[in-house]
């Protein structure tokens, strides 16, 4: 489950509501039919997630920069024909729907990239 702040505008629909806004957290957890989770345990889950929230501006900025750096590193690897998943070489392959890049370590690594 991925939980965003209430200020976030979510433009995604996912099965089982796994991407939600903070205000939907408690009701989403309660929708799951787990006989071993009770009301007070739901409160503990919500509190645990709440305590991990990035609340100050500096932490949020550092978090955002970290994500952007990882995404950039991912695409830089692909541009250099390096598999971002395992470090193998990306090779051009022909598939049912045209060409794509695939890891040379297939089937151990199943990374693919379509332009």
PDB file of N, CA and C in Angstrom:
ATOM      1  N   UNK A   1       0.846  -1.167   0.000  1.00  0.00           N
ATOM      2  CA  UNK A   1       0.000   0.000   0.000  1.00  0.00           C
ATOM      3  C   UNK A   1       0.894   1.234   0.000  1.00  0.00           C
ATOM      4  N   UNK A   2       0.551   2.197  -0.831  1.00  0.00           N
ATOM      5  CA  UNK A   2       1.290   3.452  -0.895  1.00  0.00           C
ATOM      6  C   UNK A   2       0.345   4.554  -0.453  1.00  0.00           C
ATOM      7  N   UNK A   3       0.783   5.341   0.508  1.00  0.00           N
ATOM      8  CA  UNK A   3      -0.063   6.379   1.082  1.00  0.00           C
ATOM      9  C   UNK A   3       0.583   7.737   0.829  1.00  0.00           C
ATOM     10  N   UNK A   4      -0.187   8.639   0.209  1.00  0.00           N
ATOM     11  CA  UNK A   4       0.275  10.003  -0.050  1.00  0.00           C
ATOM     12  C   UNK A   4      -0.466  10.965   0.863  1.00  0.00           C
ATOM     13  N   UNK A   5       0.088  12.157   1.008  1.00  0.00           N
ATOM     14  CA  UNK A   5      -0.576  13.174   1.831  1.00  0.00           C
ATOM     15  C   UNK A   5      -1.911  13.537   1.197  1.00  0.00           C
ATOM     16  N   UNK A   6      -2.773  14.154   1.992  1.00  0.00           N
ATOM     17  CA  UNK A   6      -4.072  14.572   1.471  1.00  0.00           C
ATOM     18  C   UNK A   6      -3.941  15.655   0.416  1.00  0.00           C
ATOM     19  N   UNK A   7      -2.811  16.360   0.375  1.00  0.00           N
ATOM     20  CA  UNK A   7      -2.596  17.407  -0.622  1.00  0.00           C
ATOM     21  C   UNK A   7      -2.286  16.834  -2.000  1.00  0.00           C
ATOM     22  N   UNK A   8      -1.863  15.568  -2.046  1.00  0.00           N
ATOM     23  CA  UNK A   8      -1.487  14.949  -3.319  1.00  0.00           C
ATOM     24  C   UNK A   8      -2.730  14.637  -4.135  1.00  0.00           C
ATOM     25  N   UNK A   9      -2.662  14.973  -5.431  1.00  0.00           N
ATOM     26  CA  UNK A   9      -3.749  14.641  -6.344  1.00  0.00           C
ATOM     27  C   UNK A   9      -3.363  13.352  -7.054  1.00  0.00           C
ATOM     28  N   UNK A  10      -4.092  12.293  -6.770  1.00  0.00           N
ATOM     29  CA  UNK A  10      -3.770  10.993  -7.328  1.00  0.00           C
ATOM     30  C   UNK A  10      -4.503  10.802  -8.648  1.00  0.00           C
ATOM     31  N   UNK A  11      -3.748  10.591  -9.713  1.00  0.00           N
ATOM     32  CA  UNK A  11      -4.321  10.377 -11.035  1.00  0.00           C
ATOM     33  C   UNK A  11      -4.144   8.925 -11.446  1.00  0.00           C
ATOM     34  N   UNK A  12      -4.408   8.025 -10.514  1.00  0.00           N
ATOM     35  CA  UNK A  12      -4.191   6.614 -10.756  1.00  0.00           C
ATOM     36  C   UNK A  12      -5.298   5.819 -10.069  1.00  0.00           C
ATOM     37  N   UNK A  13      -5.715   4.761 -10.735  1.00  0.00           N
ATOM     38  CA  UNK A  13      -6.667   3.841 -10.136  1.00  0.00           C
ATOM     39  C   UNK A  13      -5.971   2.494 -10.046  1.00  0.00           C
ATOM     40  N   UNK A  14      -5.974   1.917  -8.864  1.00  0.00           N
ATOM     41  CA  UNK A  14      -5.289   0.646  -8.661  1.00  0.00           C
ATOM     42  C   UNK A  14      -6.259  -0.369  -8.082  1.00  0.00           C
ATOM     43  N   UNK A  15      -6.027  -1.643  -8.374  1.00  0.00           N
ATOM     44  CA  UNK A  15      -6.880  -2.662  -7.754  1.00  0.00           C
ATOM     45  C   UNK A  15      -6.662  -2.677  -6.245  1.00  0.00           C
ATOM     46  N   UNK A  16      -7.714  -2.932  -5.517  1.00  0.00           N
ATOM     47  CA  UNK A  16      -7.671  -3.051  -4.054  1.00  0.00           C
ATOM     48  C   UNK A  16      -7.212  -1.778  -3.355  1.00  0.00           C
ATOM     49  N   UNK A  17      -7.315  -0.624  -4.007  1.00  0.00           N
ATOM     50  CA  UNK A  17      -6.949   0.654  -3.381  1.00  0.00           C
ATOM     51  C   UNK A  17      -5.573   0.618  -2.740  1.00  0.00           C
ATOM     52  N   UNK A  18      -4.557   0.230  -3.485  1.00  0.00           N
ATOM     53  CA  UNK A  18      -3.229   0.157  -2.891  1.00  0.00           C
ATOM     54  C   UNK A  18      -2.480   1.484  -2.978  1.00  0.00           C
ATOM     55  N   UNK A  19      -2.993   2.456  -3.743  1.00  0.00           N
ATOM     56  CA  UNK A  19      -2.439   3.809  -3.763  1.00  0.00           C
ATOM     57  C   UNK A  19      -3.561   4.729  -3.310  1.00  0.00           C
ATOM     58  N   UNK A  20      -3.366   5.346  -2.146  1.00  0.00           N
ATOM     59  CA  UNK A  20      -4.447   6.123  -1.532  1.00  0.00           C
ATOM     60  C   UNK A  20      -3.912   7.406  -0.908  1.00  0.00           C
ATOM     61  N   UNK A  21      -4.849   8.286  -0.540  1.00  0.00           N
ATOM     62  CA  UNK A  21      -4.514   9.466   0.247  1.00  0.00           C
ATOM     63  C   UNK A  21      -4.584   9.099   1.729  1.00  0.00           C
ATOM     64  N   UNK A  22      -3.881   9.894   2.541  1.00  0.00           N
ATOM     65  CA  UNK A  22      -3.795   9.646   3.980  1.00  0.00           C
ATOM     66  C   UNK A  22      -5.164   9.510   4.627  1.00  0.00           C
ATOM     67  N   UNK A  23      -6.098  10.348   4.233  1.00  0.00           N
ATOM     68  CA  UNK A  23      -7.424  10.333   4.865  1.00  0.00           C
ATOM     69  C   UNK A  23      -8.175   9.025   4.619  1.00  0.00           C
ATOM     70  N   UNK A  24      -7.754   8.230   3.639  1.00  0.00           N
ATOM     71  CA  UNK A  24      -8.415   6.965   3.317  1.00  0.00           C
ATOM     72  C   UNK A  24      -7.754   5.765   4.002  1.00  0.00           C
ATOM     73  N   UNK A  25      -6.670   5.987   4.724  1.00  0.00           N
ATOM     74  CA  UNK A  25      -5.882   4.874   5.254  1.00  0.00           C
ATOM     75  C   UNK A  25      -6.683   3.973   6.196  1.00  0.00           C
ATOM     76  N   UNK A  26      -7.271   4.546   7.208  1.00  0.00           N
ATOM     77  CA  UNK A  26      -7.974   3.743   8.209  1.00  0.00           C
ATOM     78  C   UNK A  26      -9.112   2.938   7.571  1.00  0.00           C
ATOM     79  N   UNK A  27      -9.919   3.579   6.740  1.00  0.00           N
ATOM     80  CA  UNK A  27     -11.049   2.861   6.127  1.00  0.00           C
ATOM     81  C   UNK A  27     -10.568   1.799   5.141  1.00  0.00           C
ATOM     82  N   UNK A  28      -9.457   2.057   4.455  1.00  0.00           N
ATOM     83  CA  UNK A  28      -8.921   1.063   3.520  1.00  0.00           C
ATOM     84  C   UNK A  28      -8.428  -0.165   4.265  1.00  0.00           C
ATOM     85  N   UNK A  29      -7.741   0.035   5.383  1.00  0.00           N
ATOM     86  CA  UNK A  29      -7.280  -1.100   6.186  1.00  0.00           C
ATOM     87  C   UNK A  29      -8.478  -1.887   6.703  1.00  0.00           C
ATOM     88  N   UNK A  30      -9.519  -1.186   7.125  1.00  0.00           N
ATOM     89  CA  UNK A  30     -10.698  -1.860   7.670  1.00  0.00           C
ATOM     90  C   UNK A  30     -11.446  -2.666   6.607  1.00  0.00           C
ATOM     91  N   UNK A  31     -11.267  -2.315   5.326  1.00  0.00           N
ATOM     92  CA  UNK A  31     -11.927  -3.054   4.244  1.00  0.00           C
ATOM     93  C   UNK A  31     -11.358  -4.453   4.084  1.00  0.00           C
ATOM     94  N   UNK A  32     -10.100  -4.641   4.462  1.00  0.00           N
ATOM     95  CA  UNK A  32      -9.481  -5.958   4.336  1.00  0.00           C
ATOM     96  C   UNK A  32     -10.054  -6.888   5.392  1.00  0.00           C
ATOM     97  N   UNK A  33     -10.341  -8.095   5.008  1.00  0.00           N
ATOM     98  CA  UNK A  33     -10.971  -9.053   5.904  1.00  0.00           C
ATOM     99  C   UNK A  33      -9.914  -9.953   6.540  1.00  0.00           C
ATOM    100  N   UNK A  34      -9.214  -9.405   7.533  1.00  0.00           N
ATOM    101  CA  UNK A  34      -8.219 -10.171   8.272  1.00  0.00           C
ATOM    102  C   UNK A  34      -8.736 -10.355   9.686  1.00  0.00           C
ATOM    103  N   UNK A  35      -9.143 -11.568  10.039  1.00  0.00           N
ATOM    104  CA  UNK A  35      -9.699 -11.771  11.381  1.00  0.00           C
ATOM    105  C   UNK A  35      -8.685 -11.545  12.499  1.00  0.00           C
ATOM    106  N   UNK A  36      -7.395 -11.481  12.164  1.00  0.00           N
ATOM    107  CA  UNK A  36      -6.389 -11.328  13.207  1.00  0.00           C
ATOM    108  C   UNK A  36      -6.053  -9.857  13.484  1.00  0.00           C
ATOM    109  N   UNK A  37      -6.646  -8.909  12.734  1.00  0.00           N
ATOM    110  CA  UNK A  37      -6.385  -7.490  12.970  1.00  0.00           C
ATOM    111  C   UNK A  37      -7.623  -6.867  13.605  1.00  0.00           C
ATOM    112  N   UNK A  38      -7.431  -6.274  14.762  1.00  0.00           N
ATOM    113  CA  UNK A  38      -8.525  -5.669  15.489  1.00  0.00           C
ATOM    114  C   UNK A  38      -8.375  -4.156  15.492  1.00  0.00           C
ATOM    115  N   UNK A  39      -9.401  -3.460  15.959  1.00  0.00           N
ATOM    116  CA  UNK A  39      -9.439  -1.999  15.950  1.00  0.00           C
ATOM    117  C   UNK A  39      -8.207  -1.338  16.532  1.00  0.00           C
ATOM    118  N   UNK A  40      -7.744  -1.795  17.705  1.00  0.00           N
ATOM    119  CA  UNK A  40      -6.575  -1.184  18.334  1.00  0.00           C
ATOM    120  C   UNK A  40      -5.305  -1.454  17.516  1.00  0.00           C
ATOM    121  N   UNK A  41      -5.249  -2.591  16.818  1.00  0.00           N
ATOM    122  CA  UNK A  41      -4.090  -2.884  15.975  1.00  0.00           C
ATOM    123  C   UNK A  41      -4.080  -1.985  14.745  1.00  0.00           C
ATOM    124  N   UNK A  42      -5.259  -1.657  14.232  1.00  0.00           N
ATOM    125  CA  UNK A  42      -5.353  -0.718  13.101  1.00  0.00           C
ATOM    126  C   UNK A  42      -4.804   0.628  13.530  1.00  0.00           C
ATOM    127  N   UNK A  43      -5.138   1.049  14.752  1.00  0.00           N
ATOM    128  CA  UNK A  43      -4.603   2.310  15.273  1.00  0.00           C
ATOM    129  C   UNK A  43      -3.077   2.275  15.324  1.00  0.00           C
ATOM    130  N   UNK A  44      -2.508   1.134  15.737  1.00  0.00           N
ATOM    131  CA  UNK A  44      -1.047   0.999  15.794  1.00  0.00           C
ATOM    132  C   UNK A  44      -0.433   1.058  14.393  1.00  0.00           C
ATOM    133  N   UNK A  45      -1.092   0.433  13.422  1.00  0.00           N
ATOM    134  CA  UNK A  45      -0.599   0.473  12.040  1.00  0.00           C
ATOM    135  C   UNK A  45      -0.608   1.911  11.520  1.00  0.00           C
ATOM    136  N   UNK A  46      -1.717   2.603  11.732  1.00  0.00           N
ATOM    137  CA  UNK A  46      -1.835   4.001  11.291  1.00  0.00           C
ATOM    138  C   UNK A  46      -0.774   4.859  11.968  1.00  0.00           C
ATOM    139  N   UNK A  47      -0.538   4.655  13.266  1.00  0.00           N
ATOM    140  CA  UNK A  47       0.470   5.418  14.006  1.00  0.00           C
ATOM    141  C   UNK A  47       1.869   5.137  13.472  1.00  0.00           C
ATOM    142  N   UNK A  48       2.157   3.871  13.157  1.00  0.00           N
ATOM    143  CA  UNK A  48       3.476   3.497  12.626  1.00  0.00           C
ATOM    144  C   UNK A  48       3.735   4.193  11.290  1.00  0.00           C
ATOM    145  N   UNK A  49       2.745   4.188  10.419  1.00  0.00           N
ATOM    146  CA  UNK A  49       2.893   4.850   9.119  1.00  0.00           C
ATOM    147  C   UNK A  49       3.009   6.353   9.315  1.00  0.00           C
ATOM    148  N   UNK A  50       2.216   6.891  10.217  1.00  0.00           N
ATOM    149  CA  UNK A  50       2.247   8.331  10.489  1.00  0.00           C
ATOM    150  C   UNK A  50       3.615   8.777  10.992  1.00  0.00           C
ATOM    151  N   UNK A  51       4.247   7.973  11.846  1.00  0.00           N
ATOM    152  CA  UNK A  51       5.546   8.351  12.396  1.00  0.00           C
ATOM    153  C   UNK A  51       6.647   8.321  11.337  1.00  0.00           C
ATOM    154  N   UNK A  52       6.430   7.578  10.250  1.00  0.00           N
ATOM    155  CA  UNK A  52       7.427   7.511   9.179  1.00  0.00           C
ATOM    156  C   UNK A  52       7.231   8.624   8.147  1.00  0.00           C
ATOM    157  N   UNK A  53       6.189   9.412   8.307  1.00  0.00           N
ATOM    158  CA  UNK A  53       5.884  10.475   7.353  1.00  0.00           C
ATOM    159  C   UNK A  53       6.957  11.566   7.376  1.00  0.00           C
ATOM    160  N   UNK A  54       7.332  12.021   6.182  1.00  0.00           N
ATOM    161  CA  UNK A  54       8.286  13.118   6.043  1.00  0.00           C
ATOM    162  C   UNK A  54       7.522  14.430   6.250  1.00  0.00           C
ATOM    163  N   UNK A  55       7.652  15.041   7.425  1.00  0.00           N
ATOM    164  CA  UNK A  55       6.826  16.205   7.717  1.00  0.00           C
ATOM    165  C   UNK A  55       7.534  17.544   7.532  1.00  0.00           C
ATOM    166  N   UNK A  56       8.840  17.592   7.719  1.00  0.00           N
ATOM    167  CA  UNK A  56       9.485  18.887   7.574  1.00  0.00           C
ATOM    168  C   UNK A  56       9.976  19.062   6.127  1.00  0.00           C
ATOM    169  N   UNK A  57      10.029  20.302   5.702  1.00  0.00           N
ATOM    170  CA  UNK A  57      10.354  20.651   4.313  1.00  0.00           C
ATOM    171  C   UNK A  57      11.720  20.111   3.883  1.00  0.00           C
ATOM    172  N   UNK A  58      12.698  20.180   4.768  1.00  0.00           N
ATOM    173  CA  UNK A  58      14.044  19.705   4.439  1.00  0.00           C
ATOM    174  C   UNK A  58      14.047  18.199   4.149  1.00  0.00           C
ATOM    175  N   UNK A  59      13.342  17.431   4.981  1.00  0.00           N
ATOM    176  CA  UNK A  59      13.262  15.983   4.772  1.00  0.00           C
ATOM    177  C   UNK A  59      12.540  15.649   3.474  1.00  0.00           C
ATOM    178  N   UNK A  60      11.460  16.376   3.195  1.00  0.00           N
ATOM    179  CA  UNK A  60      10.718  16.142   1.954  1.00  0.00           C
ATOM    180  C   UNK A  60      11.586  16.447   0.738  1.00  0.00           C
ATOM    181  N   UNK A  61      12.328  17.542   0.800  1.00  0.00           N
ATOM    182  CA  UNK A  61      13.194  17.906  -0.332  1.00  0.00           C
ATOM    183  C   UNK A  61      14.292  16.865  -0.539  1.00  0.00           C
ATOM    184  N   UNK A  62      14.885  16.395   0.554  1.00  0.00           N
ATOM    185  CA  UNK A  62      15.921  15.374   0.454  1.00  0.00           C
ATOM    186  C   UNK A  62      15.335  14.078  -0.118  1.00  0.00           C
ATOM    187  N   UNK A  63      14.152  13.726   0.310  1.00  0.00           N
ATOM    188  CA  UNK A  63      13.465  12.537  -0.188  1.00  0.00           C
ATOM    189  C   UNK A  63      13.199  12.659  -1.691  1.00  0.00           C
ATOM    190  N   UNK A  64      12.688  13.801  -2.112  1.00  0.00           N
ATOM    191  CA  UNK A  64      12.401  14.042  -3.529  1.00  0.00           C
ATOM    192  C   UNK A  64      13.676  13.996  -4.353  1.00  0.00           C
ATOM    193  N   UNK A  65      14.737  14.622  -3.874  1.00  0.00           N
ATOM    194  CA  UNK A  65      16.012  14.609  -4.606  1.00  0.00           C
ATOM    195  C   UNK A  65      16.566  13.191  -4.713  1.00  0.00           C
ATOM    196  N   UNK A  66      16.417  12.400  -3.662  1.00  0.00           N
ATOM    197  CA  UNK A  66      16.880  11.016  -3.676  1.00  0.00           C
ATOM    198  C   UNK A  66      16.131  10.203  -4.738  1.00  0.00           C
ATOM    199  N   UNK A  67      14.832  10.372  -4.804  1.00  0.00           N
ATOM    200  CA  UNK A  67      14.033   9.665  -5.808  1.00  0.00           C
ATOM    201  C   UNK A  67      14.432  10.103  -7.215  1.00  0.00           C
ATOM    202  N   UNK A  68      14.581  11.412  -7.424  1.00  0.00           N
ATOM    203  CA  UNK A  68      14.963  11.915  -8.742  1.00  0.00           C
ATOM    204  C   UNK A  68      16.335  11.394  -9.154  1.00  0.00           C
ATOM    205  N   UNK A  69      17.267  11.297  -8.220  1.00  0.00           N
ATOM    206  CA  UNK A  69      18.599  10.774  -8.527  1.00  0.00           C
ATOM    207  C   UNK A  69      18.524   9.296  -8.917  1.00  0.00           C
ATOM    208  N   UNK A  70      17.699   8.531  -8.234  1.00  0.00           N
ATOM    209  CA  UNK A  70      17.543   7.107  -8.567  1.00  0.00           C
ATOM    210  C   UNK A  70      16.927   6.928  -9.947  1.00  0.00           C
ATOM    211  N   UNK A  71      15.927   7.735 -10.268  1.00  0.00           N
ATOM    212  CA  UNK A  71      15.303   7.656 -11.588  1.00  0.00           C
ATOM    213  C   UNK A  71      16.312   8.027 -12.664  1.00  0.00           C
ATOM    214  N   UNK A  72      17.083   9.101 -12.444  1.00  0.00           N
ATOM    215  CA  UNK A  72      18.089   9.527 -13.413  1.00  0.00           C
ATOM    216  C   UNK A  72      19.157   8.449 -13.600  1.00  0.00           C
ATOM    217  N   UNK A  73      19.590   7.833 -12.513  1.00  0.00           N
ATOM    218  CA  UNK A  73      20.574   6.761 -12.576  1.00  0.00           C
ATOM    219  C   UNK A  73      20.034   5.574 -13.373  1.00  0.00           C
ATOM    220  N   UNK A  74      18.778   5.270 -13.182  1.00  0.00           N
ATOM    221  CA  UNK A  74      18.116   4.185 -13.902  1.00  0.00           C
ATOM    222  C   UNK A  74      18.192   4.430 -15.409  1.00  0.00           C
ATOM    223  N   UNK A  75      17.801   5.635 -15.840  1.00  0.00           N
ATOM    224  CA  UNK A  75      17.804   5.936 -17.272  1.00  0.00           C
ATOM    225  C   UNK A  75      19.218   6.109 -17.823  1.00  0.00           C
ATOM    226  N   UNK A  76      20.145   6.605 -17.022  1.00  0.00           N
ATOM    227  CA  UNK A  76      21.543   6.694 -17.468  1.00  0.00           C
ATOM    228  C   UNK A  76      22.108   5.308 -17.738  1.00  0.00           C
ATOM    229  N   UNK A  77      21.779   4.351 -16.880  1.00  0.00           N
ATOM    230  CA  UNK A  77      22.230   2.975 -17.090  1.00  0.00           C
ATOM    231  C   UNK A  77      21.701   2.439 -18.408  1.00  0.00           C
ATOM    232  N   UNK A  78      20.425   2.662 -18.663  1.00  0.00           N
ATOM    233  CA  UNK A  78      19.812   2.176 -19.898  1.00  0.00           C
ATOM    234  C   UNK A  78      20.480   2.815 -21.116  1.00  0.00           C
ATOM    235  N   UNK A  79      20.731   4.123 -21.058  1.00  0.00           N
ATOM    236  CA  UNK A  79      21.393   4.815 -22.171  1.00  0.00           C
ATOM    237  C   UNK A  79      22.779   4.245 -22.446  1.00  0.00           C
ATOM    238  N   UNK A  80      23.434   3.729 -21.416  1.00  0.00           N
ATOM    239  CA  UNK A  80      24.772   3.146 -21.565  1.00  0.00           C
ATOM    240  C   UNK A  80      24.725   1.624 -21.752  1.00  0.00           C
ATOM    241  N   UNK A  81      23.528   1.109 -22.075  1.00  0.00           N
ATOM    242  CA  UNK A  81      23.319  -0.328 -22.291  1.00  0.00           C
ATOM    243  C   UNK A  81      23.735  -1.186 -21.094  1.00  0.00           C
ATOM    244  N   UNK A  82      23.479  -0.659 -19.906  1.00  0.00           N
ATOM    245  CA  UNK A  82      23.739  -1.403 -18.664  1.00  0.00           C
ATOM    246  C   UNK A  82      22.399  -1.659 -17.994  1.00  0.00           C
ATOM    247  N   UNK A  83      22.187  -2.899 -17.609  1.00  0.00           N
ATOM    248  CA  UNK A  83      20.940  -3.255 -16.933  1.00  0.00           C
ATOM    249  C   UNK A  83      20.900  -2.598 -15.553  1.00  0.00           C
ATOM    250  N   UNK A  84      19.885  -1.768 -15.291  1.00  0.00           N
ATOM    251  CA  UNK A  84      19.802  -1.111 -13.981  1.00  0.00           C
ATOM    252  C   UNK A  84      19.436  -2.075 -12.853  1.00  0.00           C
ATOM    253  N   UNK A  85      18.996  -3.264 -13.204  1.00  0.00           N
ATOM    254  CA  UNK A  85      18.583  -4.228 -12.191  1.00  0.00           C
ATOM    255  C   UNK A  85      19.757  -5.070 -11.698  1.00  0.00           C
ATOM    256  N   UNK A  86      20.612  -5.550 -12.641  1.00  0.00           N
ATOM    257  CA  UNK A  86      21.680  -6.466 -12.219  1.00  0.00           C
ATOM    258  C   UNK A  86      23.075  -6.049 -12.691  1.00  0.00           C
ATOM    259  N   UNK A  87      23.169  -5.020 -13.542  1.00  0.00           N
ATOM    260  CA  UNK A  87      24.470  -4.573 -14.033  1.00  0.00           C
ATOM    261  C   UNK A  87      24.939  -5.283 -15.290  1.00  0.00           C
ATOM    262  N   UNK A  88      24.126  -6.194 -15.815  1.00  0.00           N
ATOM    263  CA  UNK A  88      24.470  -6.899 -17.051  1.00  0.00           C
ATOM    264  C   UNK A  88      24.394  -5.973 -18.254  1.00  0.00           C
ATOM    265  N   UNK A  89      24.697  -6.505 -19.411  1.00  0.00           N
ATOM    266  CA  UNK A  89      24.648  -5.735 -20.650  1.00  0.00           C
ATOM    267  C   UNK A  89      23.250  -5.816 -21.245  1.00  0.00           C
ATOM    268  N   UNK A  90      22.731  -4.669 -21.724  1.00  0.00           N
ATOM    269  CA  UNK A  90      21.453  -4.676 -22.415  1.00  0.00           C
ATOM    270  C   UNK A  90      21.698  -4.941 -23.891  1.00  0.00           C
ATOM    271  N   UNK A  91      20.926  -5.844 -24.461  1.00  0.00           N
ATOM    272  CA  UNK A  91      21.054  -6.186 -25.877  1.00  0.00           C
ATOM    273  C   UNK A  91      19.700  -6.002 -26.547  1.00  0.00           C
ATOM    274  N   UNK A  92      19.736  -5.666 -27.834  1.00  0.00           N
ATOM    275  CA  UNK A  92      18.504  -5.494 -28.583  1.00  0.00           C
ATOM    276  C   UNK A  92      17.947  -6.872 -28.926  1.00  0.00           C
ATOM    277  N   UNK A  93      16.664  -7.035 -28.682  1.00  0.00           N
ATOM    278  CA  UNK A  93      16.010  -8.313 -28.946  1.00  0.00           C
ATOM    279  C   UNK A  93      14.766  -8.064 -29.796  1.00  0.00           C
ATOM    280  N   UNK A  94      14.351  -9.079 -30.510  1.00  0.00           N
ATOM    281  CA  UNK A  94      13.133  -9.018 -31.314  1.00  0.00           C
ATOM    282  C   UNK A  94      12.050  -9.799 -30.600  1.00  0.00           C
ATOM    283  N   UNK A  95      10.900  -9.153 -30.445  1.00  0.00           N
ATOM    284  CA  UNK A  95       9.786  -9.804 -29.773  1.00  0.00           C
ATOM    285  C   UNK A  95       8.541  -9.769 -30.621  1.00  0.00           C
ATOM    286  N   UNK A  96       7.484 -10.268 -30.085  1.00  0.00           N
ATOM    287  CA  UNK A  96       6.197 -10.335 -30.765  1.00  0.00           C
ATOM    288  C   UNK A  96       5.711  -8.955 -31.215  1.00  0.00           C
ATOM    289  N   UNK A  97       6.032  -7.926 -30.422  1.00  0.00           N
ATOM    290  CA  UNK A  97       5.552  -6.578 -30.709  1.00  0.00           C
ATOM    291  C   UNK A  97       6.657  -5.645 -31.185  1.00  0.00           C
ATOM    292  N   UNK A  98       7.773  -6.185 -31.632  1.00  0.00           N
ATOM    293  CA  UNK A  98       8.873  -5.378 -32.140  1.00  0.00           C
ATOM    294  C   UNK A  98      10.134  -5.537 -31.309  1.00  0.00           C
ATOM    295  N   UNK A  99      11.070  -4.610 -31.528  1.00  0.00           N
ATOM    296  CA  UNK A  99      12.342  -4.709 -30.828  1.00  0.00           C
ATOM    297  C   UNK A  99      12.260  -4.064 -29.441  1.00  0.00           C
ATOM    298  N   UNK A 100      13.125  -4.543 -28.559  1.00  0.00           N
ATOM    299  CA  UNK A 100      13.212  -4.004 -27.206  1.00  0.00           C
ATOM    300  C   UNK A 100      14.602  -4.312 -26.676  1.00  0.00           C
ATOM    301  N   UNK A 101      14.960  -3.665 -25.580  1.00  0.00           N
ATOM    302  CA  UNK A 101      16.220  -3.974 -24.913  1.00  0.00           C
ATOM    303  C   UNK A 101      15.946  -4.987 -23.804  1.00  0.00           C
ATOM    304  N   UNK A 102      16.797  -5.998 -23.728  1.00  0.00           N
ATOM    305  CA  UNK A 102      16.663  -7.003 -22.689  1.00  0.00           C
ATOM    306  C   UNK A 102      18.020  -7.297 -22.077  1.00  0.00           C
ATOM    307  N   UNK A 103      18.023  -7.730 -20.844  1.00  0.00           N
ATOM    308  CA  UNK A 103      19.266  -8.025 -20.145  1.00  0.00           C
ATOM    309  C   UNK A 103      19.904  -9.285 -20.720  1.00  0.00           C
ATOM    310  N   UNK A 104      21.216  -9.239 -20.892  1.00  0.00           N
ATOM    311  CA  UNK A 104      21.954 -10.393 -21.411  1.00  0.00           C
ATOM    312  C   UNK A 104      21.992 -11.540 -20.400  1.00  0.00           C
ATOM    313  N   UNK A 105      21.614 -11.274 -19.152  1.00  0.00           N
ATOM    314  CA  UNK A 105      21.594 -12.317 -18.127  1.00  0.00           C
ATOM    315  C   UNK A 105      20.256 -13.049 -18.042  1.00  0.00           C
ATOM    316  N   UNK A 106      19.411 -12.861 -19.066  1.00  0.00           N
ATOM    317  CA  UNK A 106      18.139 -13.585 -19.106  1.00  0.00           C
ATOM    318  C   UNK A 106      18.425 -15.079 -19.145  1.00  0.00           C
ATOM    319  N   UNK A 107      17.741 -15.939 -18.450  1.00  0.00           N
ATOM    320  CA  UNK A 107      16.515 -15.737 -17.679  1.00  0.00           C
ATOM    321  C   UNK A 107      16.744 -15.383 -16.208  1.00  0.00           C
ATOM    322  N   UNK A 108      18.000 -15.331 -15.779  1.00  0.00           N
ATOM    323  CA  UNK A 108      18.271 -14.976 -14.380  1.00  0.00           C
ATOM    324  C   UNK A 108      17.750 -13.568 -14.071  1.00  0.00           C
ATOM    325  N   UNK A 109      17.955 -12.638 -15.001  1.00  0.00           N
ATOM    326  CA  UNK A 109      17.442 -11.270 -14.863  1.00  0.00           C
ATOM    327  C   UNK A 109      16.455 -11.038 -15.997  1.00  0.00           C
ATOM    328  N   UNK A 110      15.269 -10.580 -15.687  1.00  0.00           N
ATOM    329  CA  UNK A 110      14.213 -10.415 -16.680  1.00  0.00           C
ATOM    330  C   UNK A 110      13.933  -8.950 -17.014  1.00  0.00           C
ATOM    331  N   UNK A 111      14.916  -8.070 -16.796  1.00  0.00           N
ATOM    332  CA  UNK A 111      14.715  -6.657 -17.088  1.00  0.00           C
ATOM    333  C   UNK A 111      14.561  -6.444 -18.595  1.00  0.00           C
ATOM    334  N   UNK A 112      13.557  -5.662 -18.972  1.00  0.00           N
ATOM    335  CA  UNK A 112      13.374  -5.250 -20.366  1.00  0.00           C
ATOM    336  C   UNK A 112      13.034  -3.777 -20.401  1.00  0.00           C
ATOM    337  N   UNK A 113      13.290  -3.164 -21.541  1.00  0.00           N
ATOM    338  CA  UNK A 113      12.987  -1.754 -21.732  1.00  0.00           C
ATOM    339  C   UNK A 113      12.500  -1.540 -23.157  1.00  0.00           C
ATOM    340  N   UNK A 114      11.337  -0.917 -23.285  1.00  0.00           N
ATOM    341  CA  UNK A 114      10.800  -0.555 -24.597  1.00  0.00           C
ATOM    342  C   UNK A 114      10.909   0.938 -24.775  1.00  0.00           C
ATOM    343  N   UNK A 115      11.413   1.358 -25.917  1.00  0.00           N
ATOM    344  CA  UNK A 115      11.516   2.812 -26.183  1.00  0.00           C
ATOM    345  C   UNK A 115      10.161   3.407 -26.412  1.00  0.00           C
TER     346      UNK A 115
END
